[in-house]
Amino acid sequence: MTTAVQISDLSVVRGDNLVLPGLTATIESGAVYGLMGPSGCGKSTLMRSIVGVQKVASGTVDVLGLPAGSKSVRARVGYVTQAASVYGDLTVRENLQYFAKVAGVERSRVDEVIEQVDLGPQTGQVAGRLSGGQRSRVSLAAALLGRPELLVLDEPTVGLDPILRESLWILFHQIAASGATLLVSSHVMDEASRCDHLLLMREGRLIASLSPADLLDRTGQSDMEAAFLQLVRSSEAAGP
């Protein structure tokens, strides 16, 4: 396996708060990584650092062999934020045609990503009238237009019904099977079992990097949430 993202001693400060206190992690290529932890633990800050839009205090983040945010790497990275990034007065197709033009990709790619994220019935609808989940899928489709080598998804399944969540996780693994790397954040631990590898965070720190099976084995639990809670307790007992 090759390395898609290498994070070394990353520190991020916001105001007087040390949000990420020297975090180190490795993300290998061609897999679905779950970035798991409670809300406010630093997941979004870490993702922004990987994408290259977060000011860092110290440390390094290399993405696809280049410094995060480098001009030559931006087009190779797709990023979907928690808030849907779409134009509410344009239809789904018009949104994607616009983003395709900005990204310099062929117009035929629009139909492909619409099918990938199952937005066919909504193609002609104005984005501002879509449900929150549908708008999120438009953002995902936009991120997929350029066939990114690294896809960073911040809470992409929040608010979605179980059937759609299942279809999106199938899609995530299909994308990874094509050679891309996905980093998917969630605070819902039952999603952990859907990932190839987990990065577990607590209060800005990475407390474990392991597979879902290894998490259960290490903690002796059969439930992901119980396993995470036990891991948190163990890390607190061990101290900094």
GROMACS .gro file of C-alpha atoms in nm:
model
  240
    1MET     CA    1   0.000   0.000   0.000
    2THR     CA    2   0.108   0.355  -0.068
    3THR     CA    3   0.044   0.645   0.167
    4ALA     CA    4  -0.229   0.891   0.069
    5VAL     CA    5  -0.198   1.123   0.372
    6GLN     CA    6   0.086   1.160   0.621
    7ILE     CA    7   0.021   1.382   0.923
    8SER     CA    8   0.316   1.458   1.151
    9ASP     CA    9   0.292   1.637   1.487
   10LEU     CA   10   0.006   1.858   1.366
   11SER     CA   11  -0.099   2.140   1.599
   12VAL     CA   12  -0.390   2.376   1.533
   13VAL     CA   13  -0.480   2.670   1.758
   14ARG     CA   14  -0.807   2.865   1.747
   15GLY     CA   15  -0.814   3.170   1.968
   16ASP     CA   16  -0.671   3.053   2.298
   17ASN     CA   17  -0.766   2.690   2.239
   18LEU     CA   18  -0.526   2.419   2.127
   19VAL     CA   19  -0.764   2.220   1.908
   20LEU     CA   20  -0.515   1.963   1.777
   21PRO     CA   21  -0.218   1.916   2.012
   22GLY     CA   22   0.045   1.748   1.799
   23LEU     CA   23  -0.152   1.481   1.612
   24THR     CA   24   0.024   1.219   1.400
   25ALA     CA   25  -0.153   0.976   1.166
   26THR     CA   26  -0.115   0.785   0.840
   27ILE     CA   27  -0.387   0.716   0.583
   28GLU     CA   28  -0.311   0.448   0.327
   29SER     CA   29  -0.438   0.455  -0.031
   30GLY     CA   30  -0.736   0.266  -0.168
   31ALA     CA   31  -0.935   0.226   0.153
   32VAL     CA   32  -1.231   0.378   0.336
   33TYR     CA   33  -1.112   0.540   0.657
   34GLY     CA   34  -1.361   0.634   0.925
   35LEU     CA   35  -1.274   0.939   1.134
   36MET     CA   36  -1.483   0.875   1.442
   37GLY     CA   37  -1.540   1.065   1.765
   38PRO     CA   38  -1.789   1.289   1.946
   39SER     CA   39  -1.892   1.628   1.813
   40GLY     CA   40  -1.632   1.892   1.896
   41CYS     CA   41  -1.338   1.652   1.920
   42GLY     CA   42  -1.153   1.810   1.625
   43LYS     CA   43  -1.263   1.593   1.332
   44SER     CA   44  -1.360   1.885   1.106
   45THR     CA   45  -1.042   2.075   1.196
   46LEU     CA   46  -0.833   1.773   1.101
   47MET     CA   47  -1.020   1.735   0.772
   48ARG     CA   48  -0.974   2.104   0.691
   49SER     CA   49  -0.603   2.062   0.760
   50ILE     CA   50  -0.584   1.769   0.519
   51VAL     CA   51  -0.767   1.961   0.249
   52GLY     CA   52  -0.535   2.257   0.306
   53VAL     CA   53  -0.786   2.522   0.410
   54GLN     CA   54  -0.697   2.528   0.782
   55LYS     CA   55  -0.421   2.746   0.925
   56VAL     CA   56  -0.189   2.525   1.129
   57ALA     CA   57   0.038   2.628   1.416
   58SER     CA   58   0.302   2.360   1.357
   59GLY     CA   59   0.360   2.018   1.209
   60THR     CA   60   0.311   1.895   0.854
   61VAL     CA   61   0.038   1.738   0.641
   62ASP     CA   62   0.139   1.572   0.315
   63VAL     CA   63  -0.136   1.468   0.072
   64LEU     CA   64  -0.059   1.241  -0.223
   65GLY     CA   65   0.309   1.315  -0.167
   66LEU     CA   66   0.273   1.695  -0.164
   67PRO     CA   67   0.207   1.956   0.108
   68ALA     CA   68  -0.166   1.987   0.182
   69GLY     CA   69  -0.328   2.269  -0.013
   70SER     CA   70  -0.060   2.278  -0.282
   71LYS     CA   71  -0.189   2.402  -0.616
   72SER     CA   72  -0.081   2.081  -0.788
   73VAL     CA   73  -0.276   1.863  -0.543
   74ARG     CA   74  -0.603   2.058  -0.510
   75ALA     CA   75  -0.767   1.911  -0.820
   76ARG     CA   76  -0.684   1.559  -0.696
   77VAL     CA   77  -0.877   1.605  -0.370
   78GLY     CA   78  -1.255   1.618  -0.328
   79TYR     CA   79  -1.404   1.777  -0.016
   80VAL     CA   80  -1.764   1.772   0.105
   81THR     CA   81  -1.842   1.984   0.410
   82GLN     CA   82  -2.124   1.929   0.659
   83ALA     CA   83  -2.315   2.222   0.505
   84ALA     CA   84  -2.421   2.147   0.148
   85SER     CA   85  -2.228   2.362  -0.101
   86VAL     CA   86  -2.486   2.418  -0.375
   87TYR     CA   87  -2.661   2.712  -0.538
   88GLY     CA   88  -3.021   2.711  -0.420
   89ASP     CA   89  -3.159   2.891  -0.727
   90LEU     CA   90  -3.013   2.642  -0.976
   91THR     CA   91  -3.139   2.295  -1.058
   92VAL     CA   92  -2.936   1.987  -0.971
   93ARG     CA   93  -2.815   1.958  -1.331
   94GLU     CA   94  -2.733   2.329  -1.356
   95ASN     CA   95  -2.533   2.311  -1.033
   96LEU     CA   96  -2.330   2.018  -1.159
   97GLN     CA   97  -2.281   2.166  -1.506
   98TYR     CA   98  -2.146   2.480  -1.343
   99PHE     CA   99  -1.906   2.287  -1.117
  100ALA     CA  100  -1.798   2.069  -1.411
  101LYS     CA  101  -1.707   2.381  -1.609
  102VAL     CA  102  -1.511   2.523  -1.315
  103ALA     CA  103  -1.328   2.193  -1.270
  104GLY     CA  104  -1.260   2.162  -1.643
  105VAL     CA  105  -1.419   1.818  -1.677
  106GLU     CA  106  -1.631   1.691  -1.965
  107ARG     CA  107  -2.006   1.760  -1.951
  108SER     CA  108  -2.082   1.390  -1.989
  109ARG     CA  109  -1.941   1.343  -1.642
  110VAL     CA  110  -2.249   1.524  -1.501
  111ASP     CA  111  -2.481   1.239  -1.598
  112GLU     CA  112  -2.238   0.985  -1.453
  113VAL     CA  113  -2.223   1.144  -1.108
  114ILE     CA  114  -2.600   1.201  -1.101
  115GLU     CA  115  -2.642   0.828  -1.149
  116GLN     CA  116  -2.370   0.748  -0.893
  117VAL     CA  117  -2.546   0.936  -0.614
  118ASP     CA  118  -2.898   0.836  -0.723
  119LEU     CA  119  -3.026   1.185  -0.802
  120GLY     CA  120  -3.194   1.103  -1.133
  121PRO     CA  121  -3.550   1.190  -1.023
  122GLN     CA  122  -3.432   1.525  -0.884
  123THR     CA  123  -3.220   1.633  -1.185
  124GLY     CA  124  -3.453   1.915  -1.290
  125GLN     CA  125  -3.548   2.034  -0.941
  126VAL     CA  126  -3.420   2.359  -0.795
  127ALA     CA  127  -3.165   2.277  -0.526
  128GLY     CA  128  -3.322   2.515  -0.275
  129ARG     CA  129  -3.635   2.298  -0.271
  130LEU     CA  130  -3.455   1.970  -0.208
  131SER     CA  131  -3.435   1.798   0.128
  132GLY     CA  132  -3.118   1.833   0.331
  133GLY     CA  133  -3.009   1.483   0.238
  134GLN     CA  134  -3.066   1.548  -0.131
  135ARG     CA  135  -2.863   1.871  -0.119
  136SER     CA  136  -2.583   1.678   0.051
  137ARG     CA  137  -2.588   1.430  -0.236
  138VAL     CA  138  -2.557   1.717  -0.486
  139SER     CA  139  -2.245   1.831  -0.299
  140LEU     CA  140  -2.109   1.477  -0.311
  141ALA     CA  141  -2.180   1.456  -0.684
  142ALA     CA  142  -1.993   1.784  -0.737
  143ALA     CA  143  -1.693   1.648  -0.546
  144LEU     CA  144  -1.693   1.333  -0.762
  145LEU     CA  145  -1.687   1.522  -1.093
  146GLY     CA  146  -1.307   1.534  -1.113
  147ARG     CA  147  -1.258   1.169  -1.010
  148PRO     CA  148  -1.059   1.266  -0.698
  149GLU     CA  149  -0.781   1.042  -0.570
  150LEU     CA  150  -0.866   1.148  -0.215
  151LEU     CA  151  -1.225   1.216  -0.109
  152VAL     CA  152  -1.278   1.386   0.227
  153LEU     CA  153  -1.637   1.368   0.354
  154ASP     CA  154  -1.746   1.551   0.669
  155GLU     CA  155  -2.050   1.376   0.822
  156PRO     CA  156  -2.194   1.281   0.478
  157THR     CA  157  -2.468   1.052   0.610
  158VAL     CA  158  -2.615   1.272   0.884
  159GLY     CA  159  -2.992   1.302   0.850
  160LEU     CA  160  -3.022   1.039   0.578
  161ASP     CA  161  -3.266   0.749   0.592
  162PRO     CA  162  -3.119   0.399   0.644
  163ILE     CA  163  -3.171   0.289   0.282
  164LEU     CA  164  -2.986   0.591   0.142
  165ARG     CA  165  -2.710   0.556   0.402
  166GLU     CA  166  -2.661   0.195   0.293
  167SER     CA  167  -2.643   0.293  -0.075
  168LEU     CA  168  -2.389   0.566  -0.004
  169TRP     CA  169  -2.161   0.331   0.190
  170ILE     CA  170  -2.177   0.088  -0.103
  171LEU     CA  171  -2.077   0.378  -0.329
  172PHE     CA  172  -1.790   0.475  -0.098
  173HIS     CA  173  -1.645   0.125  -0.120
  174GLN     CA  174  -1.690   0.118  -0.497
  175ILE     CA  175  -1.491   0.440  -0.522
  176ALA     CA  176  -1.219   0.296  -0.299
  177ALA     CA  177  -1.210  -0.022  -0.511
  178SER     CA  178  -1.122   0.197  -0.810
  179GLY     CA  179  -0.807   0.308  -0.626
  180ALA     CA  180  -0.923   0.625  -0.450
  181THR     CA  181  -0.893   0.691  -0.077
  182LEU     CA  182  -1.186   0.807   0.134
  183LEU     CA  183  -1.184   0.974   0.474
  184VAL     CA  184  -1.538   0.977   0.614
  185SER     CA  185  -1.615   1.144   0.946
  186SER     CA  186  -1.903   1.050   1.176
  187HIS     CA  187  -1.996   1.075   1.541
  188VAL     CA  188  -2.229   0.774   1.504
  189MET     CA  189  -2.029   0.469   1.605
  190ASP     CA  190  -2.252   0.216   1.429
  191GLU     CA  191  -2.102   0.349   1.104
  192ALA     CA  192  -1.757   0.236   1.218
  193SER     CA  193  -1.823  -0.122   1.109
  194ARG     CA  194  -1.868  -0.002   0.751
  195CYS     CA  195  -1.508   0.126   0.731
  196ASP     CA  196  -1.187  -0.054   0.638
  197HIS     CA  197  -0.989   0.133   0.903
  198LEU     CA  198  -1.070   0.368   1.190
  199LEU     CA  199  -0.909   0.681   1.326
  200LEU     CA  200  -1.064   0.738   1.668
  201MET     CA  201  -1.045   1.087   1.819
  202ARG     CA  202  -1.110   1.229   2.162
  203GLU     CA  203  -1.054   1.595   2.260
  204GLY     CA  204  -0.822   1.665   1.968
  205ARG     CA  205  -0.611   1.354   2.016
  206LEU     CA  206  -0.591   1.037   1.812
  207ILE     CA  207  -0.650   0.760   2.065
  208ALA     CA  208  -0.638   0.469   1.819
  209SER     CA  209  -0.575   0.380   1.455
  210LEU     CA  210  -0.699   0.029   1.381
  211SER     CA  211  -0.953  -0.182   1.192
  212PRO     CA  212  -1.309  -0.230   1.322
  213ALA     CA  213  -1.231  -0.595   1.399
  214ASP     CA  214  -0.919  -0.497   1.593
  215LEU     CA  215  -1.120  -0.243   1.794
  216LEU     CA  216  -1.362  -0.513   1.906
  217ASP     CA  217  -1.079  -0.756   1.978
  218ARG     CA  218  -0.879  -0.502   2.177
  219THR     CA  219  -1.173  -0.404   2.397
  220GLY     CA  220  -1.344  -0.742   2.417
  221GLN     CA  221  -1.672  -0.582   2.314
  222SER     CA  222  -1.923  -0.689   2.049
  223ASP     CA  223  -2.072  -0.341   2.001
  224MET     CA  224  -1.883  -0.053   1.835
  225GLU     CA  225  -2.015   0.216   2.068
  226ALA     CA  226  -1.931   0.013   2.377
  227ALA     CA  227  -1.586  -0.058   2.232
  228PHE     CA  228  -1.521   0.312   2.171
  229LEU     CA  229  -1.636   0.405   2.523
  230GLN     CA  230  -1.406   0.144   2.674
  231LEU     CA  231  -1.117   0.272   2.464
  232VAL     CA  232  -1.186   0.628   2.585
  233ARG     CA  233  -1.189   0.514   2.947
  234SER     CA  234  -0.863   0.325   2.898
  235SER     CA  235  -0.693   0.626   2.738
  236GLU     CA  236  -0.811   0.856   3.018
  237ALA     CA  237  -0.685   0.614   3.281
  238ALA     CA  238  -0.347   0.596   3.106
  239GLY     CA  239  -0.321   0.975   3.107
  240PRO     CA  240  -0.157   1.199   2.844
   0.00000   0.00000   0.00000
